[in-house]
XYZ file of N, CA and C in Angstrom:
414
model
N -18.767 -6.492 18.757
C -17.664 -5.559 18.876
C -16.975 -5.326 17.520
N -16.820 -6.560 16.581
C -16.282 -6.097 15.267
C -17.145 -5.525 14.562
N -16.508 -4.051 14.230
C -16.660 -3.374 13.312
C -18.008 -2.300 13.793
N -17.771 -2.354 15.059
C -18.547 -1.110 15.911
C -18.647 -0.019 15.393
N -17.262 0.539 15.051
C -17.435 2.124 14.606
C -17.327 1.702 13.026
N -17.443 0.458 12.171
C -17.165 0.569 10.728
C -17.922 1.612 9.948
N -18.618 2.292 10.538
C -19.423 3.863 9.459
C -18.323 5.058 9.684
N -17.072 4.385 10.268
C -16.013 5.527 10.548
C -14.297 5.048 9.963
N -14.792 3.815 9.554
C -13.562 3.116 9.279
C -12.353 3.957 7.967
N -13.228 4.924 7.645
C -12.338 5.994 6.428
C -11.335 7.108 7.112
N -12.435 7.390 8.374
C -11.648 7.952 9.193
C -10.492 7.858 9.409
N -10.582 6.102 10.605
C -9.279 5.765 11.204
C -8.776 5.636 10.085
N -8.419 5.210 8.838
C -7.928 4.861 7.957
C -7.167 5.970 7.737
N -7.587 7.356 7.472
C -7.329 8.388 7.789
C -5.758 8.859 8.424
N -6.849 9.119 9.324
C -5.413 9.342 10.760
C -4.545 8.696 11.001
N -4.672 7.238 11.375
C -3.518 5.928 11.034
C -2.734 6.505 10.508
N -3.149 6.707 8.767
C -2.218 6.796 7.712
C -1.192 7.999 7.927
N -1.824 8.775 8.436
C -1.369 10.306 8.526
C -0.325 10.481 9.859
N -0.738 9.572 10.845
C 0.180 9.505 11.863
C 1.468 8.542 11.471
N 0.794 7.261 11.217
C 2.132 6.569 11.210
C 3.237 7.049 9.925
N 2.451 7.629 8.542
C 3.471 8.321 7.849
C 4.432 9.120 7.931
N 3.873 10.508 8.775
C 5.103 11.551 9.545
C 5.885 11.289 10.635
N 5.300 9.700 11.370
C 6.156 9.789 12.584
C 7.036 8.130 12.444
N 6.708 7.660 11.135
C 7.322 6.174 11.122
C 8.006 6.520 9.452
N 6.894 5.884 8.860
C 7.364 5.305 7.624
C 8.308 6.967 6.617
N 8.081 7.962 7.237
C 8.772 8.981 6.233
C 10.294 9.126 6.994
N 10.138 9.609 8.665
C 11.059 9.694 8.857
C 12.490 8.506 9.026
N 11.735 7.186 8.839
C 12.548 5.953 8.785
C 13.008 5.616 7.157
N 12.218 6.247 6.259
C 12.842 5.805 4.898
C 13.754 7.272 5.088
N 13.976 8.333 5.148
C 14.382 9.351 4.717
C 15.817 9.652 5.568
N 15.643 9.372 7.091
C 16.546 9.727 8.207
C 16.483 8.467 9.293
N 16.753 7.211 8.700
C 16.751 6.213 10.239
C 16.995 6.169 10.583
N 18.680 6.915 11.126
C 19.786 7.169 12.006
C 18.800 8.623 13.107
N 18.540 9.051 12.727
C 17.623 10.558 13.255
C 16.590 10.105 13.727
N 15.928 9.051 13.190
C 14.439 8.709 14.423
C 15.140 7.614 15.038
N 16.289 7.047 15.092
C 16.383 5.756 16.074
C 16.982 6.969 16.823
N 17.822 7.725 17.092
C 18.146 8.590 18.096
C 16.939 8.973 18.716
N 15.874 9.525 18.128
C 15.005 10.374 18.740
C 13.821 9.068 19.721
N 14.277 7.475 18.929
C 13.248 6.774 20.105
C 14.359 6.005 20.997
N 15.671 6.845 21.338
C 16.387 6.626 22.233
C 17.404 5.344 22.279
N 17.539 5.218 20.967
C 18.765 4.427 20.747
C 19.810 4.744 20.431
N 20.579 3.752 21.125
C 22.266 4.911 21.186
C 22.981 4.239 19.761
N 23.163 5.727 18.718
C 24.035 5.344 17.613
C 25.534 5.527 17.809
N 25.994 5.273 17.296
C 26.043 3.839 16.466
C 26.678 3.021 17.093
N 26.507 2.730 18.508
C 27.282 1.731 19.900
C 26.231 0.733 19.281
N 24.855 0.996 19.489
C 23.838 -0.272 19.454
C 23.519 -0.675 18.633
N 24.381 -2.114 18.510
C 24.192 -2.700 16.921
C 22.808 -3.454 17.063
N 22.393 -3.769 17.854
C 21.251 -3.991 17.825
C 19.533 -3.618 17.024
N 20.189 -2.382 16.700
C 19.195 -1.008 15.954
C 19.064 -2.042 14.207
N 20.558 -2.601 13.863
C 20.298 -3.126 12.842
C 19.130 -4.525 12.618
N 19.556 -5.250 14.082
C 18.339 -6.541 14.129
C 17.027 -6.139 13.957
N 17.033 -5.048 14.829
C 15.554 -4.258 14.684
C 14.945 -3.725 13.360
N 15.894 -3.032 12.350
C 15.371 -2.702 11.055
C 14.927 -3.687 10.272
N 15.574 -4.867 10.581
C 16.243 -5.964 9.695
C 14.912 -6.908 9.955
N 14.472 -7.113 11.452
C 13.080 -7.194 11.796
C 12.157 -6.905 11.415
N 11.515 -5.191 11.257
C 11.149 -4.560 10.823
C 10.455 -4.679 8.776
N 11.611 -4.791 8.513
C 11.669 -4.860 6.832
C 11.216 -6.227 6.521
N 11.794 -7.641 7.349
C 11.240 -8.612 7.159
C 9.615 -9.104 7.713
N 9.556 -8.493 8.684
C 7.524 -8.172 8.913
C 7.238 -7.974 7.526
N 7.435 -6.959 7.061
C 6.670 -5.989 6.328
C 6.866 -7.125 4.795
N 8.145 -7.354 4.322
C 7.975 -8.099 3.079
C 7.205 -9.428 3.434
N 6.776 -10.122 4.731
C 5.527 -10.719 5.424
C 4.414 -10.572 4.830
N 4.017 -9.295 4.933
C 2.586 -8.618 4.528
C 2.716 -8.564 2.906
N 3.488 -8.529 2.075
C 3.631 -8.259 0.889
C 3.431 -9.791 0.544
N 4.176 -10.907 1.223
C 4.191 -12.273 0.925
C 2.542 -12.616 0.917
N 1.837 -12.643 2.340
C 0.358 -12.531 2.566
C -0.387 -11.658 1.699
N 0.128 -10.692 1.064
C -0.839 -10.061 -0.027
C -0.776 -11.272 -1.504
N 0.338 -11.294 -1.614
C 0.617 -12.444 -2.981
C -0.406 -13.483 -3.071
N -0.315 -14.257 -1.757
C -0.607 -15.822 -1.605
C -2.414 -15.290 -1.208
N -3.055 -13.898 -1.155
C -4.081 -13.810 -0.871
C -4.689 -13.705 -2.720
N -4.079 -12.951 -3.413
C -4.247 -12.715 -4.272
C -4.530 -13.913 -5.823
N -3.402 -14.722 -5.121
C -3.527 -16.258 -5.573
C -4.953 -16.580 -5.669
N -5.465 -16.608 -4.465
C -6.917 -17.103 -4.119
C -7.732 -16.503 -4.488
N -7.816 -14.891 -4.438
C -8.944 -14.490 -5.127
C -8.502 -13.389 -5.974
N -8.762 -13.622 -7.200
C -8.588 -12.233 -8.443
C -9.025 -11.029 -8.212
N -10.557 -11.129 -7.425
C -10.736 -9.820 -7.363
C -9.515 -8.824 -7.176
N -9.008 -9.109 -6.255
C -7.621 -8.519 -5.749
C -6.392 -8.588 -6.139
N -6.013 -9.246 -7.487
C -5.309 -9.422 -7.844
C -4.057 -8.211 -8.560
N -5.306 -7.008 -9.167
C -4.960 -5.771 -9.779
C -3.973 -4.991 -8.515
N -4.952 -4.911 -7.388
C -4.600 -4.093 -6.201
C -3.153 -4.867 -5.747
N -2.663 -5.994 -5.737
C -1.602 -6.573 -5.406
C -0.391 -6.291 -6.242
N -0.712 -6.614 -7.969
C 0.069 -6.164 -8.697
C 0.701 -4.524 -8.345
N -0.610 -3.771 -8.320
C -0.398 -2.252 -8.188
C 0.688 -1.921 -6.673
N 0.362 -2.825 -5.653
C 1.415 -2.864 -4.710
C 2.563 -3.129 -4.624
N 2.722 -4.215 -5.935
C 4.186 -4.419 -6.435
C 4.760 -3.443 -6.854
N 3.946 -2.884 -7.366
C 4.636 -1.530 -8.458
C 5.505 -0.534 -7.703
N 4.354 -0.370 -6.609
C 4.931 0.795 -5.394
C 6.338 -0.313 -4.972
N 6.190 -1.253 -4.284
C 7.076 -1.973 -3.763
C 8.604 -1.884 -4.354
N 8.659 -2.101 -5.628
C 9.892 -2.290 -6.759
C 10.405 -1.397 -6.972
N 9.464 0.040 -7.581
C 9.950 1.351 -7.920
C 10.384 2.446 -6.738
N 10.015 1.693 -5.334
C 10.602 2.670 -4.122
C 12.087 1.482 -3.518
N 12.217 0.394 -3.753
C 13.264 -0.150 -3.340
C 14.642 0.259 -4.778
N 14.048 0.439 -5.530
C 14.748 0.946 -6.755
C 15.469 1.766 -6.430
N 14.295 3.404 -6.070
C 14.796 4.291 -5.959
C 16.105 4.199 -4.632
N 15.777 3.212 -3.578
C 16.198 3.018 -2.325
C 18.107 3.065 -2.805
N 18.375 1.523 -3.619
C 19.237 1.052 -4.010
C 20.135 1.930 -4.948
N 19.404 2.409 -5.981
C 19.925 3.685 -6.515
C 20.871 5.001 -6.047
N 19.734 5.312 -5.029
C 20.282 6.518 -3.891
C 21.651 5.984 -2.877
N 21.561 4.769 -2.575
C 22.530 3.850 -1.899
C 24.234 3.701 -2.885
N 23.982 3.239 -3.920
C 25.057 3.624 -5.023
C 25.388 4.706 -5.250
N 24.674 5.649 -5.125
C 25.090 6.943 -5.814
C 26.029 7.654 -4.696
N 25.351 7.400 -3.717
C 26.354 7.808 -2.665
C 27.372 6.892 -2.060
N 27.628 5.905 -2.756
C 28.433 5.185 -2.226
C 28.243 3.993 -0.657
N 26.953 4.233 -0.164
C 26.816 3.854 1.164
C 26.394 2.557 1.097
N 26.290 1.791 0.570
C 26.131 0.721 0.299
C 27.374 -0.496 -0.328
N 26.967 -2.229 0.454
C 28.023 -2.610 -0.970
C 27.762 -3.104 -2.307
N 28.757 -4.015 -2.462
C 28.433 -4.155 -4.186
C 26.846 -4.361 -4.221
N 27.038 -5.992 -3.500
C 25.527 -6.537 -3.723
C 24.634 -5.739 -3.455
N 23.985 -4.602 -3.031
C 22.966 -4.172 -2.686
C 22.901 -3.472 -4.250
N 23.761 -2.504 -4.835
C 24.047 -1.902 -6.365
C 23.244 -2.846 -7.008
N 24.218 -3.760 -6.621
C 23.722 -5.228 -8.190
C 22.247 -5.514 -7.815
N 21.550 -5.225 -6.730
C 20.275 -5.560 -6.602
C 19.435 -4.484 -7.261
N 20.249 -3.446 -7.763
C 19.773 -2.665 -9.155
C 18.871 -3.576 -9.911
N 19.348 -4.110 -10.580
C 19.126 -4.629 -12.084
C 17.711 -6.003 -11.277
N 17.910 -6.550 -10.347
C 16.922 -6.872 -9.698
C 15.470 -6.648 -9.434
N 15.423 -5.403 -8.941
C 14.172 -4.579 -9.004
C 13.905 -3.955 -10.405
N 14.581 -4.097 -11.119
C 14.479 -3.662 -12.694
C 13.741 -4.741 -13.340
N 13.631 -6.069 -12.942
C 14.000 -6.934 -13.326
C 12.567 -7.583 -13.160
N 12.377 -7.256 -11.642
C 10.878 -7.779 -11.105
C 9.854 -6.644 -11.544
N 10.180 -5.272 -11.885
C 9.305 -4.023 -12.171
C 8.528 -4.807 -13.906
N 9.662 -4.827 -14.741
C 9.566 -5.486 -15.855
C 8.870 -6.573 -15.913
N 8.604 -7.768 -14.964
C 8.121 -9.012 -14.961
C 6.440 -8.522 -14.327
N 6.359 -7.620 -13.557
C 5.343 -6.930 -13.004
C 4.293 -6.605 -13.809
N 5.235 -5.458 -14.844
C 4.432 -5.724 -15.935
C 4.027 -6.715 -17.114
N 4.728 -7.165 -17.256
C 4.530 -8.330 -18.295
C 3.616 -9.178 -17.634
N 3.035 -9.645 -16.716
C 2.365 -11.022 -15.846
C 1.151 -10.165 -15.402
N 0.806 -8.458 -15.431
C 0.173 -7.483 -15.053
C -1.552 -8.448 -15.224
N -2.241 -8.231 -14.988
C -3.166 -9.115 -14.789
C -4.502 -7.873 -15.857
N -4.281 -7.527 -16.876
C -4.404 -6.326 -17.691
C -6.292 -6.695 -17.989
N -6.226 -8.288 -18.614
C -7.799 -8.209 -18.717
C -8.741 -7.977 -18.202
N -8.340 -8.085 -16.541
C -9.343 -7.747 -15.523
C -9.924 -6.122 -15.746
N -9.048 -5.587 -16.848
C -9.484 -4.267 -16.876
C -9.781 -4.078 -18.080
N -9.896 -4.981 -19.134
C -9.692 -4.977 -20.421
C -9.390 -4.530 -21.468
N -7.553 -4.346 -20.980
C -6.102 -3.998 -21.252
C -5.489 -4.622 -21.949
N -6.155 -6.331 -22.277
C -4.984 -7.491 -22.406
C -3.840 -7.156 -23.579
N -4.509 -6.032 -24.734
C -2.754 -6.077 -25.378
C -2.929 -5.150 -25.790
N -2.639 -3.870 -25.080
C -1.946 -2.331 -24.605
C -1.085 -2.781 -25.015
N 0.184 -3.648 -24.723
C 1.416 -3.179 -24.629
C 2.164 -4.267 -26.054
């Protein structure tokens, strides 16, 4: 049974991506107040919506943890992990940024500015460059 349809696996990869992007991950980074209404949670009575994000975000930095500690083990993958950091840092950046600018946020989340600045910078510096034989580009 594993990997029955794998001569199609680009496919699902595909569609997955394409579904869960327009109906999860865009409209939840962009409007999360607008899709928790629309999957029928009552704002802003149900504080509950926050356990759930809060859930949500901690899964996911899960999978980022399990990418690290995979990457540990084998180099091959090491580039592709870094490169996930990259995305990771420079969209919580932008996140925190947009959060200050409008004021909707508090201090500490601002000050977690210089944070993601901080790990973007260390990202690169620790960048795993020889595997591509980069080692002093910079």
């Amino acid at each position: 049974m594993l990997g029955y349809f794998s001569d199609h696996s680009h496919l699902y990869l595909l569609v997955l991506m394409s579904i869960t992007t327009l109906f999860f991950a865009l409209p939840i980074c962009l409007s999360p107040l607008t899709w928790a209404r629309l999957m029928l949670w009552r704002v802003p009575e149900d504080t509950d919506l926050a356990v759930y994000f809060g859930r949500c975000l901690g899964a996911f930095i899960l999978v980022i943890e399990l990418l690290m500690f995979r990457a540990l083990l084998d180099p091959e993958i090491r580039i592709f992990v870094f490169d996930t950091l990259y995305a990771v840092f420079l969209l919580m950046l932008f996140v925190h940024i947009y959060g200050a600018i409008r004021r909707i946020q508090p201090i500490t989340e601002t000050l977690e500015i210089g944070l993601w600045l901080l790990l973007f910078v260390l990202n690169t510096l620790f960048y795993p460059a020889h595997q591509l034989g980069l080692a002093n580009i910079l």
